[in-house]
Coordinates of C-alpha atoms in Angstrom, one line a residue:
M21 CA -69.1 44.0 233.3
G22 CA -72.7 43.2 232.3
N23 CA -75.1 45.4 230.5
P24 CA -77.6 46.8 233.2
E25 CA -80.1 47.8 230.5
K26 CA -80.1 44.3 229.1
G27 CA -80.5 42.8 232.5
R28 CA -83.5 45.0 233.3
R29 CA -85.1 44.0 229.9
I30 CA -84.6 40.3 230.7
M31 CA -86.1 40.7 234.1
A32 CA -89.0 42.6 232.7
N33 CA -89.7 39.7 230.3
V34 CA -89.5 36.9 232.9
R35 CA -92.3 34.6 232.1
E36 CA -95.4 34.9 234.3
Q37 CA -97.5 32.0 235.4
W38 CA -101.1 31.5 236.5
S39 CA -101.6 31.7 240.2
G40 CA -103.3 28.3 240.1
G41 CA -105.3 25.8 238.2
W42 CA -108.5 27.8 238.3
G43 CA -106.8 30.9 236.9
F44 CA -105.9 28.9 233.8
I45 CA -109.2 27.1 233.6
L46 CA -111.2 30.3 233.7
A47 CA -108.9 32.1 231.2
A48 CA -108.9 29.1 228.8
A49 CA -112.6 28.7 229.1
G50 CA -113.0 32.4 228.4
S51 CA -110.9 31.9 225.3
A52 CA -113.0 29.0 224.1
I53 CA -116.4 30.6 225.0
G54 CA -117.2 33.1 222.3
L55 CA -120.0 34.5 220.3
G56 CA -120.4 31.1 218.5
N57 CA -121.5 29.5 221.8
I58 CA -124.2 32.1 222.2
W59 CA -125.8 32.0 218.8
K60 CA -124.4 29.1 216.6
F61 CA -124.5 26.1 218.9
P62 CA -128.1 26.6 220.1
Y63 CA -129.2 27.1 216.5
I64 CA -127.5 24.1 215.0
T65 CA -128.7 22.0 217.9
G66 CA -132.3 22.9 217.3
E67 CA -132.0 22.3 213.6
N68 CA -130.2 18.9 213.9
G69 CA -132.1 16.8 216.3
G70 CA -132.0 18.7 219.6
G71 CA -130.9 16.4 222.4
A72 CA -129.8 13.8 219.9
F73 CA -127.4 16.3 218.3
V74 CA -126.0 17.2 221.7
L75 CA -125.0 13.5 222.3
I76 CA -123.2 13.4 219.0
Y77 CA -121.5 16.8 219.7
L78 CA -120.2 15.4 223.1
L79 CA -118.8 12.4 221.3
C80 CA -117.0 14.7 218.8
I81 CA -115.7 16.7 221.7
A82 CA -114.2 13.5 223.1
A83 CA -112.7 12.6 219.7
I84 CA -111.4 16.0 218.7
G85 CA -111.7 18.7 221.3
L86 CA -110.2 17.2 224.5
P87 CA -107.3 15.3 222.8
V88 CA -106.2 18.3 220.6
M89 CA -106.6 20.6 223.6
L90 CA -104.3 18.4 225.7
C91 CA -101.8 18.5 222.7
E92 CA -101.7 22.3 222.8
M93 CA -101.5 22.5 226.6
A94 CA -98.6 20.0 226.6
L95 CA -96.7 21.9 223.9
G96 CA -97.1 25.2 225.7
R97 CA -96.2 24.0 229.2
H98 CA -93.2 21.9 228.0
T99 CA -91.7 24.7 226.0
Q100 CA -92.9 27.7 228.1
R101 CA -93.2 29.6 224.8
N102 CA -95.7 31.0 222.3
P103 CA -96.8 28.8 219.3
V104 CA -93.7 29.9 217.1
G105 CA -91.3 29.4 220.0
A106 CA -92.8 26.1 220.9
F107 CA -92.4 24.6 217.4
K108 CA -89.0 26.2 217.1
M109 CA -87.8 24.5 220.3
L110 CA -89.1 21.1 219.3
N111 CA -88.5 21.3 215.6
P112 CA -86.3 18.4 214.4
A113 CA -83.2 19.2 212.4
S114 CA -84.6 17.3 209.4
C115 CA -88.1 15.9 208.8
R116 CA -89.1 13.9 205.7
V117 CA -92.8 14.6 206.4
A118 CA -92.3 18.4 206.4
H119 CA -90.1 18.2 203.4
G120 CA -92.6 16.1 201.5
V121 CA -95.5 18.5 202.3
G122 CA -93.4 21.5 201.3
A123 CA -92.4 19.9 198.0
A124 CA -96.0 18.9 197.3
I125 CA -97.2 22.4 197.9
C126 CA -94.5 23.8 195.6
I127 CA -95.5 21.5 192.8
G128 CA -99.1 22.6 193.3
G129 CA -98.0 26.2 193.0
L130 CA -96.2 25.5 189.7
F131 CA -99.5 23.9 188.4
L132 CA -101.4 27.0 189.5
L133 CA -98.9 29.3 187.7
A134 CA -99.2 27.1 184.6
F135 CA -103.0 27.8 184.6
K136 CA -102.3 31.5 185.1
W137 CA -103.6 31.6 188.7
W138 CA -100.7 34.0 189.5
G139 CA -101.7 35.1 193.0
W140 CA -102.5 31.6 194.4
G141 CA -99.5 30.1 192.6
V142 CA -97.0 32.6 194.2
V143 CA -98.7 32.0 197.6
A144 CA -98.4 28.2 197.2
L145 CA -94.7 28.5 196.2
C146 CA -93.8 30.8 199.1
L147 CA -95.7 28.5 201.6
G148 CA -94.1 25.3 200.2
M149 CA -90.6 26.8 200.3
A150 CA -91.2 28.1 203.9
I151 CA -92.3 24.6 205.0
F152 CA -89.3 23.0 203.3
R153 CA -86.9 25.5 204.9
W154 CA -88.4 26.0 208.4
R155 CA -90.4 22.8 208.7
W156 CA -92.9 22.7 211.6
V157 CA -92.2 26.2 212.8
V158 CA -94.6 27.3 210.0
V159 CA -97.4 25.7 211.9
G160 CA -96.7 28.1 214.8
V161 CA -96.4 31.1 212.5
M162 CA -99.8 30.1 211.0
G163 CA -101.3 30.1 214.5
V164 CA -100.0 33.6 215.4
A165 CA -101.1 34.9 212.0
A166 CA -104.5 33.4 212.5
G167 CA -104.9 35.1 215.9
F168 CA -104.0 38.5 214.3
I169 CA -106.4 38.0 211.3
I170 CA -109.3 36.6 213.4
L171 CA -109.2 39.4 216.0
A172 CA -109.2 42.0 213.1
F173 CA -112.8 41.0 212.1
Y174 CA -113.9 39.5 215.4
S175 CA -113.3 42.8 217.2
V176 CA -115.7 44.4 214.8
V177 CA -118.5 42.0 215.9
G178 CA -117.4 42.6 219.5
G179 CA -117.9 46.3 218.9
W180 CA -121.4 45.6 217.6
T181 CA -122.2 44.1 221.0
I182 CA -120.9 47.2 222.8
G183 CA -122.9 49.4 220.5
Y184 CA -126.1 47.5 221.1
I185 CA -125.6 47.8 224.9
V186 CA -125.6 51.5 224.4
L187 CA -128.6 51.4 222.1
A188 CA -130.6 49.2 224.4
A189 CA -129.8 51.3 227.5
S190 CA -130.9 54.5 225.6
G191 CA -134.2 52.8 224.6
R192 CA -133.3 52.8 220.8
L193 CA -134.0 49.0 220.2
N194 CA -137.7 49.5 219.9
F195 CA -138.5 47.2 217.0
A196 CA -141.9 45.6 216.8
D197 CA -140.9 43.2 214.1
V198 CA -137.8 41.6 212.6
A199 CA -137.9 43.8 209.4
A200 CA -137.4 47.0 211.4
A201 CA -134.7 45.4 213.5
D202 CA -133.0 44.2 210.3
A203 CA -133.0 47.7 208.8
A204 CA -131.6 49.2 212.0
F205 CA -128.8 46.6 212.2
V206 CA -127.8 47.2 208.5
S207 CA -127.7 51.0 209.2
F208 CA -125.8 50.6 212.4
A209 CA -123.1 48.1 211.1
G210 CA -122.7 50.1 207.8
H211 CA -122.2 53.4 209.6
P212 CA -118.4 54.0 209.6
A213 CA -118.4 56.2 212.7
W214 CA -120.5 53.8 214.8
A215 CA -118.7 50.7 213.5
I216 CA -115.2 52.0 213.9
G217 CA -115.9 53.7 217.2
C218 CA -117.3 50.6 218.8
H219 CA -114.5 48.6 217.3
A220 CA -112.0 51.0 218.9
V221 CA -113.7 50.6 222.4
F222 CA -113.6 46.8 222.1
M223 CA -109.9 46.8 221.1
A224 CA -109.0 49.2 223.9
L225 CA -110.5 46.8 226.4
C226 CA -108.6 43.9 225.0
I227 CA -105.3 45.9 224.9
G228 CA -105.8 47.2 228.5
I229 CA -106.3 43.6 229.9
V230 CA -103.4 42.1 228.0
Y231 CA -101.2 45.1 228.8
K232 CA -101.5 44.4 232.5
G233 CA -100.1 40.9 232.1
V234 CA -101.1 37.3 232.8
R235 CA -102.0 37.5 236.5
A236 CA -102.9 41.1 236.9
G237 CA -104.7 41.3 233.6
I238 CA -106.0 38.2 232.0
E239 CA -106.4 36.0 235.1
R240 CA -107.9 38.8 237.2
W241 CA -110.5 39.8 234.6
S242 CA -111.3 36.1 233.8
K243 CA -112.2 35.6 237.4
I244 CA -114.6 38.5 237.1
L245 CA -116.0 38.1 233.6
M246 CA -116.6 34.3 233.6
P247 CA -118.7 34.2 236.8
L248 CA -120.5 37.3 235.4
M249 CA -121.2 35.4 232.2
F250 CA -122.8 32.5 234.1
V251 CA -124.9 34.9 236.3
L252 CA -126.2 36.7 233.2
L253 CA -127.0 33.4 231.5
L254 CA -129.0 32.1 234.6
V255 CA -130.9 35.4 234.9
L256 CA -131.9 35.4 231.2
I257 CA -132.8 31.7 231.4
L258 CA -135.2 32.3 234.3
R259 CA -136.8 35.3 232.5
G260 CA -137.2 33.3 229.3
L261 CA -138.6 30.2 231.0
T262 CA -141.3 32.2 232.8
L263 CA -142.7 33.7 229.6
P264 CA -146.0 32.2 228.3
G265 CA -145.3 29.8 225.5
A266 CA -141.7 29.2 226.5
R267 CA -142.2 25.5 226.6
A268 CA -142.3 25.3 222.8
G269 CA -138.8 26.8 222.6
V270 CA -137.4 24.2 225.1
Q271 CA -139.0 21.5 223.1
F272 CA -137.5 22.7 219.8
Y273 CA -134.1 23.0 221.4
L274 CA -133.7 19.8 223.5
N275 CA -136.3 17.4 222.3
P276 CA -134.3 14.4 220.9
D277 CA -135.2 13.8 217.3
F278 CA -133.0 11.0 215.9
S279 CA -134.8 11.1 212.6
R280 CA -132.9 14.4 211.8
I281 CA -129.5 13.0 212.5
T282 CA -127.7 12.5 209.2
A283 CA -124.1 12.3 208.1
Q284 CA -124.3 16.0 207.5
S285 CA -125.3 16.5 211.2
V286 CA -122.2 14.5 212.3
L287 CA -120.0 16.7 210.1
I288 CA -121.5 19.9 211.6
A289 CA -120.9 18.5 215.1
L290 CA -117.3 17.6 214.2
G291 CA -116.6 21.1 212.9
H292 CA -118.2 22.9 215.8
A293 CA -116.4 20.7 218.4
F294 CA -113.1 21.8 216.9
F295 CA -113.8 25.5 216.3
S296 CA -115.7 26.2 219.5
L297 CA -112.7 25.4 221.7
S298 CA -110.2 27.9 220.2
L299 CA -108.1 25.1 218.8
G300 CA -105.6 25.5 215.9
M301 CA -104.7 29.1 216.5
G302 CA -102.2 28.7 219.3
A303 CA -104.3 30.3 222.1
I304 CA -104.2 27.2 224.2
I305 CA -100.5 26.7 223.5
T306 CA -99.9 30.3 224.7
Y307 CA -102.1 29.9 227.8
G308 CA -100.6 26.5 228.5
S309 CA -97.1 28.1 228.5
Y310 CA -98.1 30.0 231.7
L311 CA -98.9 26.7 233.6
G312 CA -96.7 25.2 236.3
K313 CA -95.6 21.6 236.2
Q314 CA -97.7 20.8 239.2
Q315 CA -101.0 21.4 237.4
N316 CA -103.0 18.5 236.2
L317 CA -103.5 18.9 232.5
F318 CA -106.1 16.2 232.2
A319 CA -108.3 17.8 234.9
A320 CA -107.7 21.3 233.5
G321 CA -108.6 20.4 229.9
L322 CA -111.7 18.5 231.0
S323 CA -112.8 21.4 233.0
V324 CA -112.4 23.8 230.1
V325 CA -114.4 21.5 227.8
I326 CA -117.2 21.2 230.4
L327 CA -117.4 24.9 230.9
D328 CA -117.5 25.6 227.2
T329 CA -120.2 23.0 226.5
A330 CA -122.2 24.2 229.5
V331 CA -122.3 27.8 228.3
A332 CA -123.3 26.6 224.8
L333 CA -126.2 24.5 226.2
L334 CA -127.3 27.2 228.6
A335 CA -127.3 29.9 225.9
G336 CA -130.0 28.0 224.0
L337 CA -132.2 28.0 227.1
A338 CA -131.7 31.7 227.4
I339 CA -132.6 32.4 223.7
F340 CA -135.2 29.9 222.4
P341 CA -137.9 30.1 225.1
A342 CA -138.1 33.9 224.7
V343 CA -138.0 33.6 220.8
F344 CA -140.8 31.1 220.7
A345 CA -142.8 32.8 223.5
Q346 CA -143.1 35.8 221.2
G347 CA -143.8 33.8 218.0
F348 CA -140.6 34.5 216.1
S349 CA -138.8 32.1 213.9
P350 CA -135.5 30.7 215.3
D351 CA -133.8 30.0 211.9
A352 CA -131.9 33.3 211.5
G353 CA -128.2 32.3 212.2
T354 CA -126.3 35.4 213.2
G355 CA -129.4 37.5 212.6
L356 CA -130.9 35.7 215.6
V357 CA -128.7 37.8 217.8
F358 CA -128.8 41.2 216.2
K359 CA -132.1 41.2 214.4
V360 CA -134.6 38.7 216.1
I361 CA -133.6 39.2 219.7
P362 CA -134.1 43.0 219.7
A363 CA -137.6 42.4 218.3
V364 CA -138.3 39.8 221.0
F365 CA -137.4 42.1 223.9
F366 CA -139.7 44.8 222.5
H367 CA -142.6 42.5 223.4
V368 CA -141.2 41.5 226.9
P369 CA -142.0 43.6 230.0
L370 CA -138.9 45.7 230.9
G371 CA -137.5 44.7 227.5
A372 CA -134.8 47.4 227.5
F373 CA -133.4 46.0 230.7
W374 CA -133.3 42.5 229.5
A375 CA -131.8 43.6 226.2
V376 CA -128.9 45.3 228.1
L377 CA -128.2 42.1 230.0
F378 CA -128.3 40.0 226.9
F379 CA -125.9 42.2 224.9
L380 CA -123.7 42.5 228.0
L381 CA -123.5 38.7 228.0
L382 CA -122.5 38.8 224.3
A383 CA -119.9 41.5 225.0
V384 CA -118.3 39.5 227.8
A385 CA -118.1 36.3 225.6
A386 CA -116.5 38.3 222.8
L387 CA -114.1 40.1 225.2
T388 CA -112.7 36.9 226.8
S389 CA -112.1 35.4 223.3
G390 CA -110.6 38.7 222.0
V391 CA -108.1 38.8 224.9
S392 CA -106.8 35.3 224.1
L393 CA -106.4 36.2 220.5
L394 CA -104.4 39.3 221.3
E395 CA -102.3 37.4 223.8
V396 CA -101.2 34.9 221.2
V397 CA -99.6 37.6 219.0
T398 CA -98.4 39.6 222.0
A399 CA -96.6 36.6 223.5
Y400 CA -94.8 36.0 220.1
F401 CA -93.3 39.5 220.2
V402 CA -92.4 39.2 223.9
D403 CA -90.8 35.7 223.6
E404 CA -89.2 35.8 220.1
R405 CA -88.5 39.5 219.6
G406 CA -87.7 40.6 223.2
W407 CA -90.3 43.3 223.3
T408 CA -91.8 44.4 226.6
R409 CA -95.4 43.3 227.2
A410 CA -96.5 46.9 227.2
R411 CA -94.9 47.7 223.8
A412 CA -96.1 44.4 222.3
A413 CA -99.7 44.8 223.4
A414 CA -100.0 48.4 222.3
A415 CA -98.3 47.9 218.9
V416 CA -100.0 44.7 218.0
G417 CA -103.4 46.0 219.2
A418 CA -102.9 49.1 217.0
G419 CA -102.1 47.0 214.0
I420 CA -105.2 44.8 214.5
F421 CA -107.3 47.9 215.0
G422 CA -106.1 49.2 211.7
M423 CA -107.0 46.0 209.8
G424 CA -110.3 45.9 211.7
C425 CA -111.2 49.3 210.4
L426 CA -110.9 48.0 206.9
C427 CA -113.3 45.1 207.9
A428 CA -115.7 47.5 209.5
I429 CA -116.0 49.8 206.5
S430 CA -116.1 47.0 203.9
L431 CA -118.8 44.9 205.5
N432 CA -121.6 45.6 203.0
D433 CA -119.6 46.1 199.8
W434 CA -116.2 47.2 198.5
T435 CA -117.4 50.8 197.7
R436 CA -115.1 52.4 200.3
L437 CA -112.2 50.1 199.5
A438 CA -112.3 50.1 195.7
W439 CA -108.5 50.3 195.5
L440 CA -108.0 47.2 197.7
H441 CA -110.7 45.3 195.7
T442 CA -108.9 46.1 192.5
V443 CA -105.5 44.9 193.8
L444 CA -107.0 41.6 195.1
L445 CA -108.8 41.0 191.8
K446 CA -105.6 41.5 189.8
V447 CA -103.7 39.2 192.2
F448 CA -106.2 36.4 192.8
G449 CA -108.6 36.7 189.9
S450 CA -111.7 36.7 192.0
V451 CA -112.9 37.8 195.4
K452 CA -116.0 36.5 197.2
G453 CA -117.7 38.7 199.7
S454 CA -116.3 41.7 201.5
F455 CA -112.8 42.1 203.0
F456 CA -114.5 41.1 206.3
D457 CA -115.8 37.9 204.7
M458 CA -112.4 37.2 203.0
L459 CA -110.5 37.3 206.3
D460 CA -113.2 35.2 208.0
H461 CA -113.1 32.6 205.3
T462 CA -109.3 32.4 205.2
A463 CA -108.7 32.1 208.9
S464 CA -111.8 30.0 209.9
N465 CA -112.0 27.6 207.0
W466 CA -108.3 27.1 206.2
M467 CA -105.8 28.3 208.8
L468 CA -107.5 26.9 212.0
P469 CA -108.4 23.4 210.8
L470 CA -105.0 23.0 209.0
G471 CA -103.3 24.2 212.2
G472 CA -105.2 21.7 214.3
F473 CA -104.5 18.9 211.9
F474 CA -100.7 19.5 211.8
I475 CA -100.6 20.0 215.6
T476 CA -102.0 16.4 216.1
I477 CA -99.6 15.0 213.5
F478 CA -96.6 16.8 215.1
V479 CA -97.5 15.8 218.7
G480 CA -98.5 12.2 217.8
W481 CA -95.7 11.3 215.4
I482 CA -92.9 13.9 215.3
W483 CA -92.4 15.1 218.9
S484 CA -93.9 11.7 219.7
A485 CA -96.9 10.7 221.9
R486 CA -94.4 9.2 224.4
R487 CA -92.7 12.6 225.1
A488 CA -96.1 14.4 225.1
A489 CA -97.5 11.8 227.5
A490 CA -94.5 12.4 229.9
E491 CA -95.4 16.1 230.0
I492 CA -99.1 15.4 230.6
R493 CA -98.2 12.9 233.3
Q494 CA -96.5 15.6 235.4
G495 CA -99.1 16.9 237.8
G496 CA -101.6 14.2 237.0
E497 CA -99.8 10.9 237.5
N498 CA -102.5 9.0 239.2
Y499 CA -105.2 10.5 237.0
A500 CA -103.4 9.8 233.8
D501 CA -102.4 6.3 234.5
A502 CA -105.3 4.9 236.5
S503 CA -107.3 2.1 235.0
M504 CA -110.4 3.5 233.3
V505 CA -112.6 1.0 235.2
Q506 CA -111.1 1.9 238.6
L507 CA -111.2 5.6 237.8
L508 CA -114.9 5.6 236.9
A509 CA -115.6 3.6 240.1
G510 CA -113.5 6.0 242.2
L511 CA -111.3 3.2 243.4
N512 CA -107.9 4.1 241.8
E513 CA -105.0 4.2 244.2
P514 CA -101.5 5.7 243.9
G515 CA -99.4 3.4 241.7
D516 CA -102.4 1.7 240.0
R517 CA -101.8 1.3 236.3
G518 CA -104.2 -0.4 233.9
A519 CA -103.9 -1.5 230.3
V520 CA -106.6 1.1 229.3
T521 CA -106.0 4.4 231.0
P522 CA -106.9 8.0 230.0
L523 CA -103.3 8.5 228.8
T524 CA -103.3 5.4 226.6
L525 CA -106.7 6.4 225.1
W526 CA -105.4 9.9 224.4
G527 CA -102.4 8.5 222.6
I528 CA -104.5 6.3 220.4
F529 CA -106.9 9.2 219.6
I530 CA -104.2 11.8 218.9
R531 CA -102.3 9.5 216.6
F532 CA -105.2 8.1 214.6
V533 CA -108.7 9.3 215.5
S534 CA -108.2 13.1 216.0
P535 CA -106.2 13.7 212.8
A536 CA -108.7 11.9 210.7
A537 CA -111.6 13.7 212.4
V538 CA -110.0 17.1 212.0
L539 CA -109.3 16.4 208.3
I540 CA -112.9 15.4 207.7
A541 CA -114.1 18.6 209.5
F542 CA -111.7 20.6 207.3
L543 CA -112.9 19.1 204.1
H544 CA -116.5 19.7 205.1
T545 CA -115.8 23.3 206.1
I546 CA -114.3 24.1 202.7
G547 CA -117.1 22.4 200.8
W548 CA -115.1 19.4 199.5
L549 CA -117.1 16.8 201.5
T550 CA -120.8 17.1 201.6
F551 CA -123.8 14.7 201.8
A552 CA -127.2 14.9 200.2
S553 CA -129.9 16.2 202.4
A554 CA -131.9 13.5 204.2
P555 CA -135.6 13.0 203.3
P556 CA -137.8 15.5 205.1
A557 CA -138.5 14.4 208.7
A558 CA -141.4 15.2 210.8
P559 CA -141.6 19.0 211.4
R560 CA -140.0 20.3 214.5
P561 CA -142.1 22.3 216.9
G562 CA -142.1 25.9 215.8
P563 CA -143.7 29.2 216.2
P564 CA -147.2 30.0 214.8
A565 CA -147.4 30.1 211.0
A566 CA -148.2 33.8 211.1
A567 CA -144.9 34.6 212.9
A568 CA -142.6 37.1 211.2
D569 CA -140.0 35.7 209.0
A570 CA -136.4 35.8 210.3
A571 CA -133.9 38.1 208.8
P572 CA -131.3 36.7 206.5
D573 CA -128.0 35.6 207.9
A574 CA -125.3 38.1 208.2
G575 CA -122.0 38.4 209.9
P576 CA -119.0 36.1 210.6
A577 CA -119.2 32.4 209.7
T578 CA -116.6 31.6 212.4
A579 CA -118.0 29.5 215.2
R580 CA -115.9 31.0 218.0

């Protein structure tokens, strides 16, 4: 006689699916669209040639973003599992590539120990032995770990957006200049009660959505939050473009200036194309695992990329016209959001109202990304450990909240975490930046690009592009195999097959182009591949010389 309790537990954990293609597209686009789309893409576009940089970015999306996204979607849908479960299911019994990588890392660890880099040496040895023992499953583990780590510090920034909504609504963002806004931001972010309280609200929202499940939680809220995001963007764009002097901001942002395109610009575009789509952390694998076989992966992936890029482009039109109209400098990085924008709205009629809308936009972008990060870790415990979704979401969310509290109180310095700082110094010898910065650097600069690189190698060469293509072909047979010429002309018919099709191009890119591009982006991100600055070009249109200087950059380096 069977165990009734076990049967109920299995039924409770039956895998959900999206209600349709649009449910997945909006959820995946929400995962990809984060704070980096709002502040980083517009800024790097304006500083690297405007419209010319956008063209390069789109080429990089084609070379990295869409191919790697299709890899992750195919892995997820084929296995119907989280990142760890996906690699576990497809992991070969023996793999020379994985064994070679594991052995090389172990040798590197021995060298580190020989030079008395004890902490890093032990880490390298443990990682090498794990790869040698479990092979490609380690890539999935790294994705789940990255989701946990990133959300720990990302939720702190998400909390800032919620706090600034409250401050704007209560009329406390009255800053006539950037210096006053900068001082207020430092005080706000460095205040433990404010930082942890807002962080708690943000995490509670993420947990509540993930707790409800795929359809009732993630999909339902994606269908609300994503349209809301576009409405807010369009309203802010209309307000910005109608301000006197807004034309200078549009010119700075989108005027093509090919003289500013350098090798460094291409590397920046490569890096952002990868990071902005939530690749390398298993979010798309997890979301893809809820897709039905009838869904067209090519169309879904292309739709996600288009939505992500559209939001990034529209965000610049929402920000720069208003910034230039008020004579402020646009070169403030993260400070553009929390330090320059509040000062801009002070000079705009009904500034408090527009400030509330702007920070609501930021909060929505942060929340949709935060939900996807929490879902990656939650899905692991549901799939691999047999936990109920309610238990997994609550327990994982509580753990992330705890680590996030350490990030929140360590943002300015290590004063409040002196014990942790002492331990890290003894283990690793040196620590740069705060605990917040350390987690950001580890996840964004190392775990994500390495995860993306090994995903392309695994799909293209280990699982094989042929098997992955068979998965992609399901639900998109005509689209995947149509001749590119016929497809562009709209003349493809059922059964048409050309020598050059979207699927054959994907196979070539995922085996050769994408791994090389991701590796180059990774080397640039960690500072091992740089190029000398180009000779000064003609100055870009800017605000009046008397404009207030922008506040120095602060906050997370991650581009999500």
